[in-house]
PDB file of C-alpha atoms in Angstrom:
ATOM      1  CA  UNK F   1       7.199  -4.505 -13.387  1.00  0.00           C
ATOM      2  CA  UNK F   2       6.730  -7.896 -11.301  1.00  0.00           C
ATOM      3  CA  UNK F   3       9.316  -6.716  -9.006  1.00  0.00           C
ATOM      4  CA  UNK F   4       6.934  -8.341  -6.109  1.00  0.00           C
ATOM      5  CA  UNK F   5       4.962 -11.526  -6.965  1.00  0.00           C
ATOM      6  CA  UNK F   6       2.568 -13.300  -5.061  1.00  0.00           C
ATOM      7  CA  UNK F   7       1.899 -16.107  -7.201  1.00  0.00           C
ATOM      8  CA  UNK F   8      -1.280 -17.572  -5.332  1.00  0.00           C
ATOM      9  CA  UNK F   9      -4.679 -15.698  -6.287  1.00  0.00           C
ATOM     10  CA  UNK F  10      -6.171 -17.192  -3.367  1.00  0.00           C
ATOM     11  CA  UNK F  11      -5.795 -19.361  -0.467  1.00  0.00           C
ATOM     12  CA  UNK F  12      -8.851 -21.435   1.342  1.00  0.00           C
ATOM     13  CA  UNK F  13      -8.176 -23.042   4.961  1.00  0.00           C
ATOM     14  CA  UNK F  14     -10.528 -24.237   8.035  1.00  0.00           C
ATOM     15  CA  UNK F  15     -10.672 -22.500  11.299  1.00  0.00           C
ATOM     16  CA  UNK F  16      -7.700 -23.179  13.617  1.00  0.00           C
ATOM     17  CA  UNK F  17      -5.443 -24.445  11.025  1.00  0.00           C
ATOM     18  CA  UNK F  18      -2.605 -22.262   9.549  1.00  0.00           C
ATOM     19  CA  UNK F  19      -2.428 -20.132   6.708  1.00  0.00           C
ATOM     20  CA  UNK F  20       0.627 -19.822   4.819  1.00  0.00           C
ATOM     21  CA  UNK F  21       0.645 -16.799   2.310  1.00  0.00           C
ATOM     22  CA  UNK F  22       3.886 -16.588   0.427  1.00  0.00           C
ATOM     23  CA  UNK F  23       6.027 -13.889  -1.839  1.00  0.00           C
ATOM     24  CA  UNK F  24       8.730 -13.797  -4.142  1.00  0.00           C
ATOM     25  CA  UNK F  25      10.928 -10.674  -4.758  1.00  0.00           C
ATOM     26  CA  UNK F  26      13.836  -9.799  -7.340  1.00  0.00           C
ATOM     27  CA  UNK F  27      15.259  -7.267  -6.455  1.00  0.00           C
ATOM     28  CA  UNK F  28      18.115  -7.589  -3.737  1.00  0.00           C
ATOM     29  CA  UNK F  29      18.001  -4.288  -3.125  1.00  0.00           C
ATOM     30  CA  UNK F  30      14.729  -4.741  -1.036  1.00  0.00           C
ATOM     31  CA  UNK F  31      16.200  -4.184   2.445  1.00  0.00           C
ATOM     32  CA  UNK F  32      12.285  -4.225   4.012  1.00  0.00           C
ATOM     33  CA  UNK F  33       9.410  -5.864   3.515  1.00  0.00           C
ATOM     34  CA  UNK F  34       5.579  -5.692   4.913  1.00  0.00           C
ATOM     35  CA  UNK F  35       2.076  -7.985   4.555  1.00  0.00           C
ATOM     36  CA  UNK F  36      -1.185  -5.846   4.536  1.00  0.00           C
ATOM     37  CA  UNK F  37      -4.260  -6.722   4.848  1.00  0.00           C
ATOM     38  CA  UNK F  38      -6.982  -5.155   3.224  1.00  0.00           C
ATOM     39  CA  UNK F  39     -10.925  -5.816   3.024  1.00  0.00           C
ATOM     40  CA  UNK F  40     -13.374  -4.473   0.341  1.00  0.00           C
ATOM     41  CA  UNK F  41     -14.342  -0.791   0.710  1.00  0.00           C
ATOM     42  CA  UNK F  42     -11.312  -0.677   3.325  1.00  0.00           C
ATOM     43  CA  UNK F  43      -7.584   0.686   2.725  1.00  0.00           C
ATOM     44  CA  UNK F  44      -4.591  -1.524   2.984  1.00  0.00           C
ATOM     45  CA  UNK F  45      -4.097  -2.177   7.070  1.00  0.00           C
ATOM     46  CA  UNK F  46      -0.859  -2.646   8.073  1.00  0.00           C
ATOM     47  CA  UNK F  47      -0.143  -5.950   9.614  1.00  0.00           C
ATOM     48  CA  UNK F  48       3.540  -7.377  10.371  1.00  0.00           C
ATOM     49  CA  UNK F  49       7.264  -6.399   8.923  1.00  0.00           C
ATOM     50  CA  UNK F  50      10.679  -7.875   8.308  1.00  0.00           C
ATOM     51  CA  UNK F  51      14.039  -6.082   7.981  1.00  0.00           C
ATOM     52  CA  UNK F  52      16.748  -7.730   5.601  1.00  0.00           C
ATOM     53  CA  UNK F  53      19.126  -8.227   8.474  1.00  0.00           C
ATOM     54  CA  UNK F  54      16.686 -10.907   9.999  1.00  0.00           C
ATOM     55  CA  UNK F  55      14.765 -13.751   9.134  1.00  0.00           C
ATOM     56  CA  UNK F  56      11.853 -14.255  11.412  1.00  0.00           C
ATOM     57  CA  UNK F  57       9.433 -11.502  13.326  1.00  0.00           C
ATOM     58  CA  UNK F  58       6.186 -12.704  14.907  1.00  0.00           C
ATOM     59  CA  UNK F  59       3.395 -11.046  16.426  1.00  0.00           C
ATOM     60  CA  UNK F  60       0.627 -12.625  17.976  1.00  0.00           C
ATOM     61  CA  UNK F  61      -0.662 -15.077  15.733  1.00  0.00           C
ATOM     62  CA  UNK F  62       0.887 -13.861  12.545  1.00  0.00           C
ATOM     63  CA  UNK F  63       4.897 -14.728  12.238  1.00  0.00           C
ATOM     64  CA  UNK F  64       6.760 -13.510   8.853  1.00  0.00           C
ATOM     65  CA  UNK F  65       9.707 -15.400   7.540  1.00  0.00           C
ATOM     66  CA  UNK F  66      12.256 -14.447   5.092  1.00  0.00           C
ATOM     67  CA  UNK F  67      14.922 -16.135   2.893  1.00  0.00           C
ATOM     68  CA  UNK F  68      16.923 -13.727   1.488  1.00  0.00           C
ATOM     69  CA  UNK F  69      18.858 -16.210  -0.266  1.00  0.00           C
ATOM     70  CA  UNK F  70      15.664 -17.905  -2.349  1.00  0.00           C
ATOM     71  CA  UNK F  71      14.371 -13.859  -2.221  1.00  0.00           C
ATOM     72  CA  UNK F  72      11.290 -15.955  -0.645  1.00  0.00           C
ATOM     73  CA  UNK F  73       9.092 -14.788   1.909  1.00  0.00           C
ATOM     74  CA  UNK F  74       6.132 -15.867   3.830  1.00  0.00           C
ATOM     75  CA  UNK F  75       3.012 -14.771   6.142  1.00  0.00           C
ATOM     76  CA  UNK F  76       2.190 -17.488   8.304  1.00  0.00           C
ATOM     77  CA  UNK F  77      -1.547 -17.201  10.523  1.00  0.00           C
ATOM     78  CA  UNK F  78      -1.630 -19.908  13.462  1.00  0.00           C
ATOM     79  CA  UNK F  79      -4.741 -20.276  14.589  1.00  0.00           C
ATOM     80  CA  UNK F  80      -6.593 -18.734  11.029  1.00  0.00           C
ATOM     81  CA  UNK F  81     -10.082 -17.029  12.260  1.00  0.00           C
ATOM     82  CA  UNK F  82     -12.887 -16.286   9.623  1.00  0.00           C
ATOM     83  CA  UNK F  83     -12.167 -12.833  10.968  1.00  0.00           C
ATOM     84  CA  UNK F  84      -9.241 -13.495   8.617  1.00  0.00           C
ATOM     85  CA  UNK F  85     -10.838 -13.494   5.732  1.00  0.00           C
ATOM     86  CA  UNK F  86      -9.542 -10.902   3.510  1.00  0.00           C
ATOM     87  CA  UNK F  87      -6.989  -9.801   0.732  1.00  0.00           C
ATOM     88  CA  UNK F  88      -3.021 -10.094   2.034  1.00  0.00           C
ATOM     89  CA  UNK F  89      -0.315  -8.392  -0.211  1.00  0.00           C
ATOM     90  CA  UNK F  90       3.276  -8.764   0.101  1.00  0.00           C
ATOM     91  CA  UNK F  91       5.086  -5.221  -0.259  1.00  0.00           C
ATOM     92  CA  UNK F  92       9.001  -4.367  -0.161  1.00  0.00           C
ATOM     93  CA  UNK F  93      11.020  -0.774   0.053  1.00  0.00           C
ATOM     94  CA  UNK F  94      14.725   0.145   0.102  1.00  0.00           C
ATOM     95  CA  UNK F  95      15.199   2.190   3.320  1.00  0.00           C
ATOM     96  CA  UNK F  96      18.072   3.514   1.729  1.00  0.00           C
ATOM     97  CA  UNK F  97      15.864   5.658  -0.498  1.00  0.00           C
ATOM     98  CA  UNK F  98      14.675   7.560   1.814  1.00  0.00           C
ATOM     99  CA  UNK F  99      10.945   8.021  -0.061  1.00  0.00           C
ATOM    100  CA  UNK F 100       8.940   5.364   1.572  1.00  0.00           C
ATOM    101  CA  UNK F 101       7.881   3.924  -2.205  1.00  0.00           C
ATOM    102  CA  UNK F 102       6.118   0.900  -1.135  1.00  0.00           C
ATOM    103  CA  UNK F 103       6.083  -1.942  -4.334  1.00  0.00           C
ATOM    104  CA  UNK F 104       3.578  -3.916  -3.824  1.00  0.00           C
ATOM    105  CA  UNK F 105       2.343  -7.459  -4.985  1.00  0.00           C
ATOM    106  CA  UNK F 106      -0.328  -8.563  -6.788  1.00  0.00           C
ATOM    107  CA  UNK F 107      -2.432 -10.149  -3.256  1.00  0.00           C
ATOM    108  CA  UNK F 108      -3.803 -13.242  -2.515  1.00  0.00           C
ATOM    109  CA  UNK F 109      -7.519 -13.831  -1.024  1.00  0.00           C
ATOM    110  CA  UNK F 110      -7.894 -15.799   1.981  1.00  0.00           C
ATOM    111  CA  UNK F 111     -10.902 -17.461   3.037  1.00  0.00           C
ATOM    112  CA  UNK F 112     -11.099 -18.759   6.435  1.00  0.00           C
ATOM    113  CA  UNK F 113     -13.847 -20.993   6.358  1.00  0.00           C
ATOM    114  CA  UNK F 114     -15.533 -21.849   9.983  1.00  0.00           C
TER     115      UNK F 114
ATOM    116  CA  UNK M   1      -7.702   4.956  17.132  1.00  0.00           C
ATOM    117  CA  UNK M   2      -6.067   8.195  14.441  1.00  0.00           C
ATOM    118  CA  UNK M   3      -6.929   7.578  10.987  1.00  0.00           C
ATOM    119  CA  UNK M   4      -6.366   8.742   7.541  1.00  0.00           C
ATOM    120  CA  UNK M   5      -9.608   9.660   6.109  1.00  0.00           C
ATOM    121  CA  UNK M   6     -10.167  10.380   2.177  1.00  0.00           C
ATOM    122  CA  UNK M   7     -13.023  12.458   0.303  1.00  0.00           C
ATOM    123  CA  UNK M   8     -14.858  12.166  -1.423  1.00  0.00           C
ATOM    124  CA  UNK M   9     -14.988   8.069  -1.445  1.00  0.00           C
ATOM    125  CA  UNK M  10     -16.652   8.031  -4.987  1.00  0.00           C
ATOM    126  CA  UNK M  11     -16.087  10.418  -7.933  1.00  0.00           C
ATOM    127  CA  UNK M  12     -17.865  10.280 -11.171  1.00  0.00           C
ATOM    128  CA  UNK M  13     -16.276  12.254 -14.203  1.00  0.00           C
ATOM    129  CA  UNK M  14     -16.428  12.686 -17.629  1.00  0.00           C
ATOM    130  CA  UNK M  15     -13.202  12.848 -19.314  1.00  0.00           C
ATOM    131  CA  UNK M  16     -11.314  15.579 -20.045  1.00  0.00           C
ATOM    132  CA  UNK M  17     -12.011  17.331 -16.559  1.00  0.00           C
ATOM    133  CA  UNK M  18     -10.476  18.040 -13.818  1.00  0.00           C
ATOM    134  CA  UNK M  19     -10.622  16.101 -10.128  1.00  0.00           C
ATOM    135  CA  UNK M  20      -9.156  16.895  -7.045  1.00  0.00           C
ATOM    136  CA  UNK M  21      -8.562  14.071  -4.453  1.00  0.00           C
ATOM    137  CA  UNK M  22      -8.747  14.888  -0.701  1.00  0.00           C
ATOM    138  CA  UNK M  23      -6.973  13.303   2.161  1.00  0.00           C
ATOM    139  CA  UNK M  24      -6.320  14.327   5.887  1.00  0.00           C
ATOM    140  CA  UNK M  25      -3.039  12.026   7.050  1.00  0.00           C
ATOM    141  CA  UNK M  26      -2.564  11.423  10.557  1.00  0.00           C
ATOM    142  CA  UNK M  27      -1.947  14.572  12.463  1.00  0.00           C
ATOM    143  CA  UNK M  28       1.932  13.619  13.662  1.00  0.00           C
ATOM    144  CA  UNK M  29       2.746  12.249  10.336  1.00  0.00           C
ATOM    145  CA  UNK M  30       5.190  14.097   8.164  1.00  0.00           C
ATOM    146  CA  UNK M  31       5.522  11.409   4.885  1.00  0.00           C
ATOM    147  CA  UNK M  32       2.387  11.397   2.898  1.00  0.00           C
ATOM    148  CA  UNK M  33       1.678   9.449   0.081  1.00  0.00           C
ATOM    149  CA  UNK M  34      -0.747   8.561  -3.321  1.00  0.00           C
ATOM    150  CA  UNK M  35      -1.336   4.669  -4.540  1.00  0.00           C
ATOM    151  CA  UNK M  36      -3.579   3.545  -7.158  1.00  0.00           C
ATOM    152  CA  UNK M  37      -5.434   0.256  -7.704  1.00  0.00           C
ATOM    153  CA  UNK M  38      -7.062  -0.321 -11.017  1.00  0.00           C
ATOM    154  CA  UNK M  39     -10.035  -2.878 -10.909  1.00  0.00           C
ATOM    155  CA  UNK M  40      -7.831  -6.383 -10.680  1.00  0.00           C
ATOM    156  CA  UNK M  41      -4.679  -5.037 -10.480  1.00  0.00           C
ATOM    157  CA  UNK M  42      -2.305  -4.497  -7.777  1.00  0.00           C
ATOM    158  CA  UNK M  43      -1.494  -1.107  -5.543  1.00  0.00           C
ATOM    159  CA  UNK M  44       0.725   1.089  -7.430  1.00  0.00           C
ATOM    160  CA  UNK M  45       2.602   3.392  -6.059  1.00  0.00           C
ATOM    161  CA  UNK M  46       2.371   7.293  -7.636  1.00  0.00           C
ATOM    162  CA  UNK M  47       4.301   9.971  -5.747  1.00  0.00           C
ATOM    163  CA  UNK M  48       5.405  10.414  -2.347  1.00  0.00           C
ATOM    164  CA  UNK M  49       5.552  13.470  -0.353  1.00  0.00           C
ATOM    165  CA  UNK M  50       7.617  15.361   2.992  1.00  0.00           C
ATOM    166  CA  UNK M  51       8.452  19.023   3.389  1.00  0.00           C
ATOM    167  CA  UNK M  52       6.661  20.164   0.913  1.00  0.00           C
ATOM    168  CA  UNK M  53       8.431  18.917  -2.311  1.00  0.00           C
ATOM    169  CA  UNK M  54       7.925  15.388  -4.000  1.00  0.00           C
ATOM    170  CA  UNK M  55      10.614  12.699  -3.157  1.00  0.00           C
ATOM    171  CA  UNK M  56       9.742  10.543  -5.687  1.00  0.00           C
ATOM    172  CA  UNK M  57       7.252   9.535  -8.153  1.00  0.00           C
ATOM    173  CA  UNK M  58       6.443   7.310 -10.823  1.00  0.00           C
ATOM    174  CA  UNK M  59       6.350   6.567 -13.928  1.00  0.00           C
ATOM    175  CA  UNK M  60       2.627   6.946 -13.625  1.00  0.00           C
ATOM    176  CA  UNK M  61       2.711  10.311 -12.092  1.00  0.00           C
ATOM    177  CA  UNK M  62       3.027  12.552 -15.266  1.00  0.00           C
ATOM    178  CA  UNK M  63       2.485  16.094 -16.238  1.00  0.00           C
ATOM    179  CA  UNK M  64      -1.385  15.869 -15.687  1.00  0.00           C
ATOM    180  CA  UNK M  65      -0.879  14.872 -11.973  1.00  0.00           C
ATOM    181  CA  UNK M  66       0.116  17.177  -9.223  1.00  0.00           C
ATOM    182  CA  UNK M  67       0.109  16.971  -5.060  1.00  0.00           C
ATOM    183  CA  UNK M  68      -0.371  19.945  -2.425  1.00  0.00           C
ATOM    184  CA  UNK M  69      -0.551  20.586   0.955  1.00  0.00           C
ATOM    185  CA  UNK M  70      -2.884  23.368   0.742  1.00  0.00           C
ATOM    186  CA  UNK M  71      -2.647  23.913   4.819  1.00  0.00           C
ATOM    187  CA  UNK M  72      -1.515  22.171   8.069  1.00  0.00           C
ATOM    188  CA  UNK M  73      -3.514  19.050   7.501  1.00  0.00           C
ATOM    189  CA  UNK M  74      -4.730  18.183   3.982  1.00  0.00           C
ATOM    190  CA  UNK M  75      -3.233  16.477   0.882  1.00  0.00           C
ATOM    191  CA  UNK M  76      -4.721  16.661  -2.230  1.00  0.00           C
ATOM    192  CA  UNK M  77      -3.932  15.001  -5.366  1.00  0.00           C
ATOM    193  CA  UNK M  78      -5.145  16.518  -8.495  1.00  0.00           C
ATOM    194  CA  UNK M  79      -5.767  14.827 -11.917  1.00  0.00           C
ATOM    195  CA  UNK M  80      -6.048  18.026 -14.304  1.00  0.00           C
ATOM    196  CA  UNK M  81      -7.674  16.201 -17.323  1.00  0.00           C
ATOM    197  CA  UNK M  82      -8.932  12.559 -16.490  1.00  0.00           C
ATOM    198  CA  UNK M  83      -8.635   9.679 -19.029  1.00  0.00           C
ATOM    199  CA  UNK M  84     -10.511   6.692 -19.008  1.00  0.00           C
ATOM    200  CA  UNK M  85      -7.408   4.590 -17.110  1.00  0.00           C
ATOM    201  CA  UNK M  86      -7.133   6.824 -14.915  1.00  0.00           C
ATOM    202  CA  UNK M  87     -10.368   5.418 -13.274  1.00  0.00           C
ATOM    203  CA  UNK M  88      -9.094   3.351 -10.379  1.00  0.00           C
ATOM    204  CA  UNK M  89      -9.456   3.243  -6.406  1.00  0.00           C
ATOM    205  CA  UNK M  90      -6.925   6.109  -5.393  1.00  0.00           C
ATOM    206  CA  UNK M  91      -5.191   5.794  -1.676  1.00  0.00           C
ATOM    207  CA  UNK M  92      -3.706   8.339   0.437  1.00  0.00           C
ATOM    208  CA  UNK M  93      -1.400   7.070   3.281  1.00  0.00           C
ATOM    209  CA  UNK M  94       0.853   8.599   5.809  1.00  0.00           C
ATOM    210  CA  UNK M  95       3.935   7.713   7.986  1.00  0.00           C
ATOM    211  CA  UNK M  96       5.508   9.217  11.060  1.00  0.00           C
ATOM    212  CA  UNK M  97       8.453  11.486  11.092  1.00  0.00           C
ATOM    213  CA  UNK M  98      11.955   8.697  11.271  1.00  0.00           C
ATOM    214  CA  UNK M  99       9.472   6.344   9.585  1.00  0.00           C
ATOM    215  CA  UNK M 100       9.896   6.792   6.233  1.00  0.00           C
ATOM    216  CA  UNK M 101       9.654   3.487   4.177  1.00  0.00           C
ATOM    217  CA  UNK M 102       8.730   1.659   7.510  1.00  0.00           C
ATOM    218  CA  UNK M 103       4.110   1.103   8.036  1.00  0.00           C
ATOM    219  CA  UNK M 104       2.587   3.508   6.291  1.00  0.00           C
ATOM    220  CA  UNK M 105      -1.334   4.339   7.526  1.00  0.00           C
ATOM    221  CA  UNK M 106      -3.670   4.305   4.339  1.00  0.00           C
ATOM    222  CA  UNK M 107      -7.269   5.994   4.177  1.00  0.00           C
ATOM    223  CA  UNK M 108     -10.369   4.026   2.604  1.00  0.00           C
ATOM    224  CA  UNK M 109      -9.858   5.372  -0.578  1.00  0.00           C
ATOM    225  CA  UNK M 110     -11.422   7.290  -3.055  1.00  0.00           C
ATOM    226  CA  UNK M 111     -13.242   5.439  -6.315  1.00  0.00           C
ATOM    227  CA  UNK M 112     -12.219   7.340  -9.215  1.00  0.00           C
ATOM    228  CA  UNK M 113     -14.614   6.683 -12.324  1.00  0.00           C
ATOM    229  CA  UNK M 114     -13.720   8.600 -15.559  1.00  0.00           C
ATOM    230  CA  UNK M 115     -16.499   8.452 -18.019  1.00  0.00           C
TER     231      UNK M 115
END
């Protein structure tokens, strides 16, 4: 089931630049995705969401863009922080089901490096 | 800040036994749900959970698993005779009421090791 893919294991960038984490879907039934963060010993955190119906919803310093047409989206972090540093999956639901199943991607590690 | 917290956070077994899984969701929350992430592998979703029945689980979540809400505020998940894949970091999470498939909150998890 690689319903989700993230196909970056990891990501390395220097302080203050951006980071750029990016997801591929298949299914076009996904009406709403989400990014997580999580760090070891730690749960998933939620950071940032999209709805299908647009293509762009920022918040703070993270901004999530999505191209339903490529099934493409993508977590950008302007300024990164080594606070950053942590493990980012890509996750997608259909509203419509009404059961909150959350199908998640495989993550990719980012290391902020100071 | 609420949280959800889990217990225990690490569980040694030896296979063949019985576990049970504890989680306390956020106090408001009415969706509840169980995950699963196996050592280099992604979250997997098992079974989710509002007014007391299951709205959906997977594949995953077969005749050895079940899910209660013993009272007002816990959720358990229990595993009634463990197998060796079945060690894996297990997650509780919870959503608000009208939030259903929108953030859910997860707890820290609990490490699951079948022996």
């Amino acid at each position: 089931d690689q319903q989700v893919k993230q196909n970056s294991p990891s990501l390395s960038v220097q302080e203050g630049r951006i980071s750029i984490l990016n997801c591929d879907y298949t299914n076009s039934m996904f009406d709403y995705f989400l990014w997580y963060k999580k760090y070891p010993a730690e749960g998933p955190t939620f950071l940032i969401s999209i709805s299908s119906i647009k293509d762009k919803n920022e918040d703070g310093r993270f901004t999530v863009f999505l191209n339903k047409s490529a099934k493409h989206l993508s977590l950008h972090i302007v300024p990164s922080q080594p606070g950053d540093s942590a493990v980012y999956f890509c996750a997608a639901t259909y509203l419509s089901s009404n059961t909150g199943k959350l199908i998640f991607g495989q993550g990719t590690t980012l290391q902020v490096k100071p | 800040e609420p949280e959800v917290t889990q217990t225990p956070s690490h569980q040694v077994t030896q296979m063949g036994q019985e576990v049970i899984l504890r989680c306390v969701p956020i106090s408001n929350h009415l969706y509840f749900y169980w995950y699963r992430q196996i050592l280099g592998q992604k979250v997997e979703f098992l079974v989710s959970f509002y007014n007391n029945e299951i709205s959906e689980k997977s594949e995953i979540f077969d005749d050895q698993f079940s899910v209660e809400r013993p009272d007002g505020s816990n959720f358990t998940l229990k595993i009634r005779s463990t197998k060796l894949e079945d060690s894996a970091m297990y997650f509780c999470a919870s959503s608000e009421w009208g939030r259903v498939g929108y953030e859910q909150y997860f707890g820290p998890g609990t490490r699951l090791t079948v022996t």
